[in-house]
Coordinates of N, CA and C in Angstrom, one line a residue:
M1 N 10.8 -3.5 44.2 CA 11.0 -4.9 44.8 C 9.8 -5.2 45.8
N2 N 9.4 -4.2 46.6 CA 8.4 -4.4 47.6 C 7.1 -4.7 46.9
T3 N 6.8 -4.1 45.7 CA 5.6 -4.3 45.0 C 5.6 -5.7 44.4
L4 N 6.7 -6.2 43.9 CA 6.8 -7.5 43.4 C 6.7 -8.6 44.5
R5 N 7.2 -8.3 45.6 CA 7.1 -9.2 46.7 C 5.7 -9.3 47.2
R6 N 5.0 -8.1 47.2 CA 3.6 -8.2 47.6 C 2.7 -8.9 46.6
W7 N 3.0 -8.7 45.3 CA 2.3 -9.5 44.3 C 2.5 -11.0 44.4
W8 N 3.7 -11.4 44.7 CA 4.0 -12.8 44.9 C 3.3 -13.4 46.0
V9 N 3.2 -12.6 47.1 CA 2.5 -13.1 48.3 C 1.0 -13.2 48.1
E10 N 0.5 -12.2 47.4 CA -1.0 -12.1 47.2 C -1.4 -13.1 46.1
A11 N -0.7 -13.2 45.0 CA -1.1 -14.0 43.9 C 0.1 -14.6 43.2
P12 N 0.7 -15.7 43.8 CA 1.9 -16.2 43.2 C 1.8 -16.8 41.8
A13 N 0.6 -17.5 41.6 CA 0.5 -18.1 40.2 C 0.3 -17.0 39.2
T14 N -0.4 -15.9 39.5 CA -0.6 -14.8 38.5 C 0.7 -14.2 38.2
T15 N 1.5 -13.9 39.3 CA 2.8 -13.3 39.1 C 3.7 -14.3 38.2
F16 N 3.7 -15.6 38.5 CA 4.5 -16.5 37.8 C 4.1 -16.6 36.3
F17 N 2.8 -16.7 36.0 CA 2.3 -16.7 34.7 C 2.7 -15.5 33.9
T18 N 2.6 -14.3 34.5 CA 3.0 -13.1 33.9 C 4.5 -13.0 33.6
A19 N 5.3 -13.5 34.6 CA 6.7 -13.5 34.4 C 7.1 -14.5 33.3
V20 N 6.4 -15.6 33.2 CA 6.7 -16.6 32.1 C 6.4 -15.9 30.7
A21 N 5.3 -15.2 30.6 CA 5.0 -14.6 29.4 C 6.0 -13.5 29.0
V22 N 6.5 -12.7 29.9 CA 7.5 -11.7 29.7 C 8.8 -12.3 29.3
I23 N 9.2 -13.4 30.0 CA 10.5 -14.0 29.7 C 10.4 -14.7 28.3
V24 N 9.3 -15.3 28.0 CA 9.2 -16.0 26.7 C 9.2 -14.9 25.6
Y25 N 8.6 -13.8 25.8 CA 8.7 -12.7 24.9 C 10.1 -12.2 24.7
L26 N 10.8 -12.0 25.7 CA 12.2 -11.5 25.6 C 13.1 -12.5 24.9
I27 N 12.9 -13.8 25.1 CA 13.6 -14.8 24.4 C 13.3 -14.7 22.9
T28 N 12.1 -14.6 22.5 CA 11.7 -14.5 21.1 C 12.2 -13.2 20.5
A29 N 12.2 -12.2 21.3 CA 12.7 -10.9 20.8 C 14.2 -11.0 20.5
V30 N 15.0 -11.6 21.4 CA 16.4 -11.8 21.2 C 16.7 -12.7 20.0
E31 N 15.9 -13.8 19.9 CA 16.2 -14.7 18.8 C 15.9 -14.1 17.4
S32 N 14.8 -13.2 17.4 CA 14.4 -12.6 16.1 C 15.1 -11.3 15.9
R33 N 15.7 -10.7 16.9 CA 16.3 -9.4 16.9 C 15.3 -8.3 16.6
S34 N 14.1 -8.5 17.1 CA 13.0 -7.5 16.9 C 12.1 -7.5 18.1
L35 N 11.7 -6.3 18.4 CA 10.7 -6.1 19.5 C 9.3 -6.2 19.0
M36 N 9.1 -6.0 17.7 CA 7.7 -5.9 17.2 C 7.3 -7.0 16.2
E37 N 8.3 -7.8 15.8 CA 8.1 -9.0 14.9 C 8.9 -10.1 15.5
N38 N 8.6 -10.3 16.8 CA 9.5 -11.2 17.5 C 9.3 -12.7 17.3
L39 N 8.3 -13.1 16.5 CA 8.1 -14.5 16.2 C 8.8 -14.9 14.9
H40 N 9.2 -13.9 14.1 CA 9.9 -14.2 12.9 C 11.3 -14.6 13.3
D41 N 11.8 -15.7 12.7 CA 13.1 -16.2 12.9 C 13.4 -16.5 14.4
S42 N 12.4 -16.9 15.1 CA 12.5 -17.3 16.5 C 12.3 -18.8 16.6
A43 N 13.2 -19.5 17.1 CA 13.1 -21.0 17.3 C 11.9 -21.3 18.3
L44 N 11.9 -20.5 19.3 CA 10.9 -20.7 20.4 C 9.5 -20.4 19.8
G45 N 9.4 -19.3 19.0 CA 8.2 -18.9 18.4 C 7.7 -20.0 17.5
S46 N 8.5 -20.5 16.7 CA 8.2 -21.6 15.7 C 7.7 -22.8 16.4
A47 N 8.3 -23.1 17.6 CA 8.0 -24.4 18.3 C 6.7 -24.2 19.1
W48 N 6.3 -23.0 19.5 CA 5.2 -22.9 20.4 C 3.9 -22.3 19.8
V49 N 4.1 -21.6 18.6 CA 2.9 -21.0 18.0 C 1.8 -22.0 17.7
L50 N 0.6 -21.7 18.0 CA -0.5 -22.6 17.8 C -0.9 -22.7 16.3
Y51 N -0.7 -23.8 15.7 CA -0.9 -23.9 14.3 C -1.4 -25.3 14.0
G52 N -2.6 -25.4 13.5 CA -3.3 -26.7 13.3 C -2.5 -27.8 12.5
P53 N -1.9 -27.4 11.4 CA -1.2 -28.4 10.7 C 0.0 -29.1 11.5
E54 N 0.5 -28.3 12.4 CA 1.6 -28.8 13.2 C 1.0 -29.7 14.4
V55 N -0.1 -29.2 15.0 CA -0.7 -29.8 16.1 C -1.2 -31.2 15.7
S56 N -1.8 -31.3 14.5 CA -2.5 -32.5 14.1 C -1.5 -33.6 13.8
T57 N -0.2 -33.3 13.8 CA 0.8 -34.4 13.6 C 0.9 -35.2 14.8
G58 N 0.4 -34.7 16.0 CA 0.4 -35.5 17.2 C 1.7 -35.3 18.0
G59 N 1.9 -36.2 19.0 CA 3.1 -36.1 19.8 C 3.1 -34.9 20.6
L60 N 4.4 -34.4 20.9 CA 4.6 -33.2 21.7 C 4.1 -31.9 21.1
D61 N 3.8 -31.9 19.8 CA 3.3 -30.7 19.1 C 1.9 -30.3 19.7
R62 N 1.2 -31.2 20.4 CA 0.0 -30.9 21.0 C 0.2 -29.9 22.2
L63 N 1.4 -29.9 22.7 CA 1.7 -29.0 23.8 C 1.7 -27.5 23.3
R64 N 1.6 -27.3 22.0 CA 1.5 -25.9 21.5 C 0.2 -25.3 22.1
A65 N -0.8 -26.1 22.4 CA -2.1 -25.6 22.9 C -1.8 -24.9 24.3
L66 N -0.8 -25.3 25.0 CA -0.4 -24.6 26.2 C 0.7 -23.6 26.0
G67 N 1.7 -24.0 25.3 CA 2.8 -23.0 25.0 C 2.4 -21.7 24.4
A68 N 1.4 -21.8 23.5 CA 1.0 -20.6 22.8 C 0.4 -19.6 23.7
V69 N -0.2 -20.0 24.8 CA -0.8 -19.1 25.8 C 0.2 -18.1 26.3
F70 N 1.5 -18.5 26.4 CA 2.6 -17.7 26.9 C 3.4 -17.0 25.8
L71 N 3.0 -17.2 24.6 CA 3.7 -16.6 23.4 C 2.9 -15.4 22.9
H72 N 3.7 -14.3 22.6 CA 3.0 -13.1 22.1 C 3.8 -12.5 20.9
I73 N 3.0 -11.8 20.1 CA 3.5 -11.5 18.8 C 4.3 -10.2 18.7
D74 N 4.2 -9.3 19.7 CA 5.0 -8.1 19.7 C 4.9 -7.5 21.1
L75 N 5.6 -6.4 21.3 CA 5.7 -5.7 22.6 C 4.4 -5.3 23.1
G76 N 3.5 -4.7 22.3 CA 2.2 -4.2 22.7 C 1.4 -5.4 23.2
H77 N 1.4 -6.5 22.5 CA 0.6 -7.6 22.8 C 1.0 -8.2 24.2
V78 N 2.2 -8.4 24.5 CA 2.6 -8.9 25.8 C 2.4 -7.9 26.9
A79 N 2.5 -6.6 26.6 CA 2.3 -5.6 27.6 C 0.9 -5.5 28.0
I80 N 0.0 -5.5 27.1 CA -1.5 -5.4 27.4 C -1.9 -6.7 28.1
N81 N -1.5 -7.8 27.6 CA -2.0 -9.1 28.3 C -1.4 -9.2 29.7
S82 N -0.2 -8.8 29.9 CA 0.5 -8.9 31.2 C -0.2 -8.0 32.2
F83 N -0.6 -6.8 31.7 CA -1.3 -5.8 32.5 C -2.6 -6.4 33.0
L84 N -3.4 -6.9 32.0 CA -4.7 -7.4 32.3 C -4.6 -8.7 33.2
L85 N -3.6 -9.5 33.0 CA -3.5 -10.7 33.8 C -3.2 -10.3 35.2
M86 N -2.3 -9.3 35.5 CA -2.1 -8.9 36.8 C -3.3 -8.2 37.5
L87 N -4.1 -7.5 36.7 CA -5.2 -6.8 37.2 C -6.4 -7.8 37.5
V88 N -6.7 -8.7 36.5 CA -7.8 -9.6 36.7 C -7.4 -10.8 37.5
G89 N -6.3 -11.4 37.0 CA -5.9 -12.7 37.6 C -5.6 -12.6 39.1
R90 N -5.1 -11.5 39.6 CA -4.8 -11.4 41.0 C -6.1 -11.4 41.8
E91 N -7.2 -10.8 41.3 CA -8.4 -10.8 42.0 C -9.0 -12.2 42.1
I92 N -8.9 -12.9 40.9 CA -9.5 -14.2 40.9 C -8.7 -15.2 41.8
E93 N -7.4 -15.1 41.8 CA -6.6 -15.9 42.6 C -6.8 -15.7 44.1
K94 N -6.9 -14.4 44.5 CA -7.2 -14.1 45.9 C -8.5 -14.6 46.3
F95 N -9.5 -14.7 45.4 CA -10.8 -15.2 45.8 C -10.8 -16.7 45.9
A96 N -10.2 -17.4 45.0 CA -10.3 -18.9 44.9 C -9.2 -19.6 45.5
G97 N -8.1 -19.0 45.7 CA -6.9 -19.7 46.1 C -6.1 -20.1 44.9
T98 N -4.8 -20.3 45.1 CA -3.9 -20.6 44.0 C -4.2 -21.9 43.2
P99 N -4.4 -23.0 43.9 CA -4.6 -24.3 43.1 C -5.8 -24.2 42.1
L100 N -6.9 -23.8 42.6 CA -8.1 -23.7 41.8 C -7.9 -22.7 40.7
Y101 N -7.3 -21.6 41.0 CA -7.0 -20.5 40.0 C -6.2 -21.1 38.9
V102 N -5.1 -21.8 39.2 CA -4.3 -22.4 38.2 C -5.1 -23.3 37.3
A103 N -5.9 -24.1 37.9 CA -6.8 -25.0 37.0 C -7.7 -24.2 36.1
A104 N -8.3 -23.1 36.6 CA -9.2 -22.3 35.8 C -8.4 -21.6 34.7
F105 N -7.2 -21.1 35.0 CA -6.4 -20.4 34.0 C -6.1 -21.4 32.9
L106 N -5.7 -22.6 33.2 CA -5.3 -23.6 32.2 C -6.5 -24.0 31.4
A107 N -7.7 -24.2 32.1 CA -8.9 -24.5 31.4 C -9.3 -23.4 30.4
G108 N -9.1 -22.2 30.8 CA -9.4 -21.1 29.8 C -8.4 -21.0 28.7
G109 N -7.2 -21.1 29.0 CA -6.1 -21.1 27.9 C -6.2 -22.2 27.0
I110 N -6.3 -23.4 27.5 CA -6.3 -24.6 26.6 C -7.7 -24.7 25.9
G111 N -8.7 -24.2 26.6 CA -10.1 -24.2 25.9 C -10.1 -23.3 24.7
A112 N -9.4 -22.1 24.9 CA -9.3 -21.2 23.8 C -8.5 -21.8 22.6
S113 N -7.4 -22.5 23.0 CA -6.6 -23.1 21.9 C -7.3 -24.2 21.2
A114 N -8.1 -25.0 22.0 CA -8.9 -26.0 21.3 C -9.9 -25.4 20.4
T115 N -10.5 -24.3 20.8 CA -11.5 -23.7 19.9 C -10.9 -23.2 18.6
V116 N -9.7 -22.6 18.7 CA -9.0 -22.2 17.5 C -8.7 -23.4 16.6
L117 N -8.2 -24.5 17.2 CA -7.9 -25.7 16.4 C -9.1 -26.2 15.7
W118 N -10.2 -26.2 16.3 CA -11.4 -26.7 15.7 C -12.1 -25.8 14.7
M119 N -12.0 -24.5 15.0 CA -12.8 -23.5 14.2 C -11.9 -22.7 13.2
D120 N -10.6 -22.6 13.5 CA -9.7 -21.8 12.6 C -8.4 -22.5 12.5
W121 N -8.4 -23.8 12.1 CA -7.3 -24.7 12.1 C -6.0 -24.2 11.5
S122 N -6.2 -23.5 10.4 CA -5.0 -23.1 9.6 C -4.4 -21.7 9.9
Q123 N -5.0 -21.1 11.0 CA -4.6 -19.7 11.3 C -3.6 -19.8 12.5
P124 N -2.3 -19.4 12.3 CA -1.4 -19.4 13.4 C -1.9 -18.4 14.5
T125 N -1.8 -18.8 15.8 CA -2.3 -18.0 16.9 C -1.4 -18.1 18.1
A126 N -1.4 -17.0 18.8 CA -0.6 -17.0 20.0 C -1.1 -15.9 21.0
G127 N -0.9 -16.1 22.3 CA -1.3 -15.1 23.3 C -2.1 -15.6 24.4
A128 N -2.1 -14.9 25.5 CA -2.9 -15.3 26.7 C -4.3 -14.7 26.7
S129 N -4.7 -14.1 25.6 CA -6.0 -13.5 25.5 C -7.2 -14.4 25.8
G130 N -7.1 -15.7 25.3 CA -8.2 -16.6 25.6 C -8.3 -16.9 27.1
A131 N -7.2 -17.2 27.7 CA -7.3 -17.4 29.2 C -7.8 -16.1 29.9
L132 N -7.4 -15.0 29.4 CA -7.9 -13.7 30.0 C -9.4 -13.6 29.9
F133 N -9.9 -13.9 28.7 CA -11.4 -13.8 28.5 C -12.1 -14.7 29.5
A134 N -11.6 -15.9 29.8 CA -12.2 -16.8 30.8 C -12.1 -16.2 32.1
L135 N -11.0 -15.6 32.5 CA -10.8 -14.9 33.8 C -11.8 -13.7 33.9
M136 N -12.0 -13.0 32.8 CA -12.9 -11.9 32.9 C -14.3 -12.3 33.2
V137 N -14.7 -13.4 32.6 CA -16.1 -14.0 32.9 C -16.1 -14.4 34.4
L138 N -15.1 -15.0 34.9 CA -15.0 -15.5 36.3 C -15.1 -14.2 37.2
L139 N -14.5 -13.1 36.8 CA -14.5 -11.9 37.6 C -15.9 -11.4 37.8
V140 N -16.7 -11.5 36.8 CA -18.1 -11.2 36.9 C -18.8 -12.0 38.0
G141 N -18.5 -13.3 38.0 CA -19.1 -14.2 39.0 C -18.6 -13.8 40.4
V142 N -17.3 -13.6 40.5 CA -16.8 -13.2 41.8 C -17.4 -11.9 42.3
A143 N -17.5 -10.9 41.5 CA -18.1 -9.7 41.9 C -19.6 -9.9 42.3
R144 N -20.3 -10.8 41.7 CA -21.7 -11.0 42.0 C -21.8 -11.7 43.4
V145 N -21.0 -12.7 43.7 CA -21.1 -13.3 45.0 C -20.6 -12.5 46.1
R146 N -19.7 -11.5 45.8 CA -19.2 -10.6 46.8 C -20.2 -9.4 47.0
G147 N -21.2 -9.4 46.2 CA -22.2 -8.3 46.3 C -21.6 -7.0 45.8
G148 N -20.7 -7.0 44.9 CA -20.1 -5.8 44.4 C -20.8 -5.3 43.2
D149 N -20.3 -4.2 42.7 CA -20.9 -3.5 41.5 C -20.5 -4.3 40.2
L150 N -21.5 -4.8 39.5 CA -21.2 -5.6 38.3 C -20.8 -4.8 37.1
R151 N -21.1 -3.5 37.1 CA -20.9 -2.7 35.9 C -19.4 -2.7 35.4
A152 N -18.5 -2.6 36.3 CA -17.1 -2.6 35.9 C -16.7 -3.9 35.2
P153 N -16.9 -5.1 35.8 CA -16.5 -6.3 35.2 C -17.3 -6.6 33.9
L154 N -18.5 -6.3 33.9 CA -19.3 -6.5 32.7 C -18.9 -5.5 31.5
T155 N -18.5 -4.3 31.9 CA -18.0 -3.4 30.9 C -16.7 -3.9 30.3
L156 N -15.8 -4.4 31.2 CA -14.5 -5.0 30.8 C -14.8 -6.1 29.8
V157 N -15.7 -7.0 30.0 CA -16.0 -8.1 29.1 C -16.5 -7.5 27.8
A158 N -17.5 -6.6 27.9 CA -18.1 -6.0 26.7 C -17.1 -5.3 25.8
V159 N -16.3 -4.5 26.4 CA -15.3 -3.7 25.6 C -14.3 -4.7 24.9
N160 N -13.9 -5.7 25.6 CA -13.0 -6.7 24.9 C -13.7 -7.5 23.9
V161 N -15.0 -7.8 24.0 CA -15.7 -8.5 23.0 C -15.8 -7.6 21.8
A162 N -16.2 -6.4 22.0 CA -16.3 -5.4 20.9 C -15.0 -5.3 20.2
Y163 N -13.9 -5.2 20.9 CA -12.6 -5.1 20.3 C -12.3 -6.3 19.4
T164 N -12.7 -7.5 19.9 CA -12.5 -8.7 19.2 C -13.1 -8.6 17.8
F165 N -14.3 -8.0 17.6 CA -14.9 -8.0 16.4 C -14.5 -6.8 15.5
L166 N -13.9 -5.8 16.1 CA -13.5 -4.6 15.4 C -12.0 -4.7 14.9
A167 N -11.2 -5.4 15.7 CA -9.7 -5.4 15.3 C -9.4 -6.6 14.4
P168 N -8.9 -6.4 13.3 CA -8.7 -7.5 12.3 C -7.6 -8.5 12.7
S169 N -6.7 -8.0 13.6 CA -5.5 -8.8 13.9 C -5.7 -9.8 15.1
V170 N -6.8 -9.7 15.8 CA -7.0 -10.6 16.9 C -7.6 -11.9 16.5
S171 N -7.5 -12.9 17.4 CA -8.0 -14.2 17.1 C -9.5 -14.3 17.6
L172 N -10.4 -14.2 16.7 CA -11.8 -14.3 17.1 C -12.1 -15.6 17.9
W173 N -11.7 -16.7 17.3 CA -12.0 -18.0 18.0 C -11.2 -18.2 19.3
G174 N -10.1 -17.6 19.4 CA -9.3 -17.7 20.6 C -10.1 -17.0 21.7
H175 N -10.5 -15.8 21.4 CA -11.3 -15.0 22.4 C -12.6 -15.6 22.7
M176 N -13.3 -16.1 21.7 CA -14.6 -16.7 21.9 C -14.5 -18.0 22.7
G177 N -13.4 -18.8 22.4 CA -13.2 -20.0 23.1 C -12.9 -19.8 24.6
G178 N -12.1 -18.7 24.9 CA -11.9 -18.4 26.3 C -13.2 -17.9 27.0
L179 N -14.0 -17.1 26.3 CA -15.3 -16.7 26.8 C -16.2 -17.8 27.1
L180 N -16.3 -18.8 26.2 CA -17.1 -20.0 26.5 C -16.6 -20.8 27.6
A181 N -15.3 -21.0 27.7 CA -14.7 -21.7 28.8 C -15.0 -21.1 30.2
G182 N -14.9 -19.7 30.2 CA -15.2 -19.0 31.4 C -16.7 -19.2 31.8
A183 N -17.6 -19.1 30.7 CA -19.0 -19.2 31.0 C -19.4 -20.6 31.5
A184 N -18.6 -21.6 31.0 CA -18.9 -23.0 31.4 C -18.4 -23.2 32.9
M185 N -17.5 -22.5 33.3 CA -16.9 -22.6 34.7 C -17.5 -21.8 35.7
V186 N -18.1 -20.6 35.4 CA -18.3 -19.6 36.4 C -19.3 -20.0 37.5
V187 N -20.4 -20.7 37.1 CA -21.3 -21.1 38.2 C -20.7 -22.0 39.2
F188 N -19.8 -22.9 38.7 CA -19.1 -23.8 39.6 C -18.0 -23.1 40.4
F189 N -17.4 -22.2 39.7 CA -16.2 -21.5 40.3 C -16.5 -20.7 41.5
V190 N -17.7 -20.2 41.5 CA -18.1 -19.3 42.7 C -19.0 -20.0 43.7
H191 N -19.3 -21.3 43.5 CA -20.1 -22.1 44.4 C -19.5 -22.1 45.8
R192 N -20.4 -22.1 46.8 CA -19.9 -22.1 48.2 C -19.2 -23.4 48.6
D193 N -19.5 -24.5 47.9 CA -18.9 -25.8 48.2 C -17.6 -26.0 47.3
V194 N -16.5 -26.1 48.0 CA -15.2 -26.2 47.3 C -15.2 -27.4 46.4
R195 N -15.8 -28.5 46.8 CA -15.8 -29.7 45.9 C -16.5 -29.4 44.6
V196 N -17.6 -28.7 44.6 CA -18.3 -28.3 43.4 C -17.5 -27.4 42.5
R197 N -16.7 -26.5 43.1 CA -15.8 -25.7 42.4 C -14.8 -26.5 41.6
W198 N -14.2 -27.5 42.3 CA -13.2 -28.3 41.6 C -13.8 -29.2 40.5
V199 N -14.9 -29.8 40.8 CA -15.5 -30.6 39.8 C -15.8 -29.8 38.5
G200 N -16.4 -28.7 38.6 CA -16.7 -27.9 37.5 C -15.5 -27.4 36.7
V201 N -14.5 -26.9 37.4 CA -13.3 -26.4 36.7 C -12.5 -27.6 36.0
L202 N -12.4 -28.7 36.8 CA -11.6 -29.8 36.2 C -12.4 -30.4 35.0
A203 N -13.7 -30.4 35.1 CA -14.5 -30.9 33.9 C -14.2 -30.1 32.7
V204 N -14.2 -28.8 32.8 CA -13.9 -27.9 31.7 C -12.5 -28.1 31.2
L205 N -11.5 -28.2 32.1 CA -10.1 -28.5 31.7 C -10.0 -29.8 31.0
A206 N -10.7 -30.8 31.5 CA -10.6 -32.1 30.8 C -11.2 -32.1 29.5
A207 N -12.3 -31.4 29.3 CA -13.0 -31.3 28.0 C -12.1 -30.5 27.0
A208 N -11.4 -29.5 27.5 CA -10.5 -28.7 26.7 C -9.3 -29.6 26.2
C209 N -8.7 -30.3 27.1 CA -7.6 -31.2 26.8 C -8.1 -32.3 25.8
G210 N -9.2 -32.8 26.0 CA -9.8 -33.8 25.1 C -10.0 -33.3 23.7
A211 N -10.5 -32.1 23.6 CA -10.7 -31.5 22.3 C -9.4 -31.3 21.6
V212 N -8.3 -30.9 22.3 CA -7.0 -30.8 21.6 C -6.5 -32.1 21.1
L213 N -6.7 -33.2 21.9 CA -6.3 -34.5 21.5 C -7.0 -35.1 20.3
L214 N -8.2 -34.6 20.1 CA -9.1 -35.1 19.1 C -8.9 -34.4 17.7
V215 N -8.1 -33.4 17.7 CA -7.8 -32.6 16.5 C -7.1 -33.5 15.5

């Protein structure tokens, strides 16, 4: 309990996003009666999975671009993403503050979803990996302005990019979309002027939302 309390104090949004992902996973697992194929026969999974033919119908189905960020396909998927989110997201949130961090997380997640919809429209996709790729790029920027060792964050990005191309089950365009969103934000995100930070991050978020609406 003390650890959870400390996490909440240090990084409330990161803790909240992680909790949402875990809770959503548990709901889909109960609905599907499976820990490893939890999107099968899950009403929530069917409603939130990112799938171009559904999103292009318009209306509330466009919210799949956000809902899919918190949806995961099995126990290993949610466990790895939750671990990385607490590891990377907490550092980003402590650096930037909660409001800007939330905007950056959403820009990365929705940006990844938009990229999938434009580049891999017919492939069902789910997971926080796109948002995480954006956060990993931002972590490189944070380490640089802090004068820290860049080898660790750069290695983290490189390993995950390599995994993207080696593992057949991951979403290439989801990961690349998050990477591009992070790259578009990073110079603004670490700028000394808070107004510049907000302008850059909100511009990427607006572009991501616009891209989803244009599908």
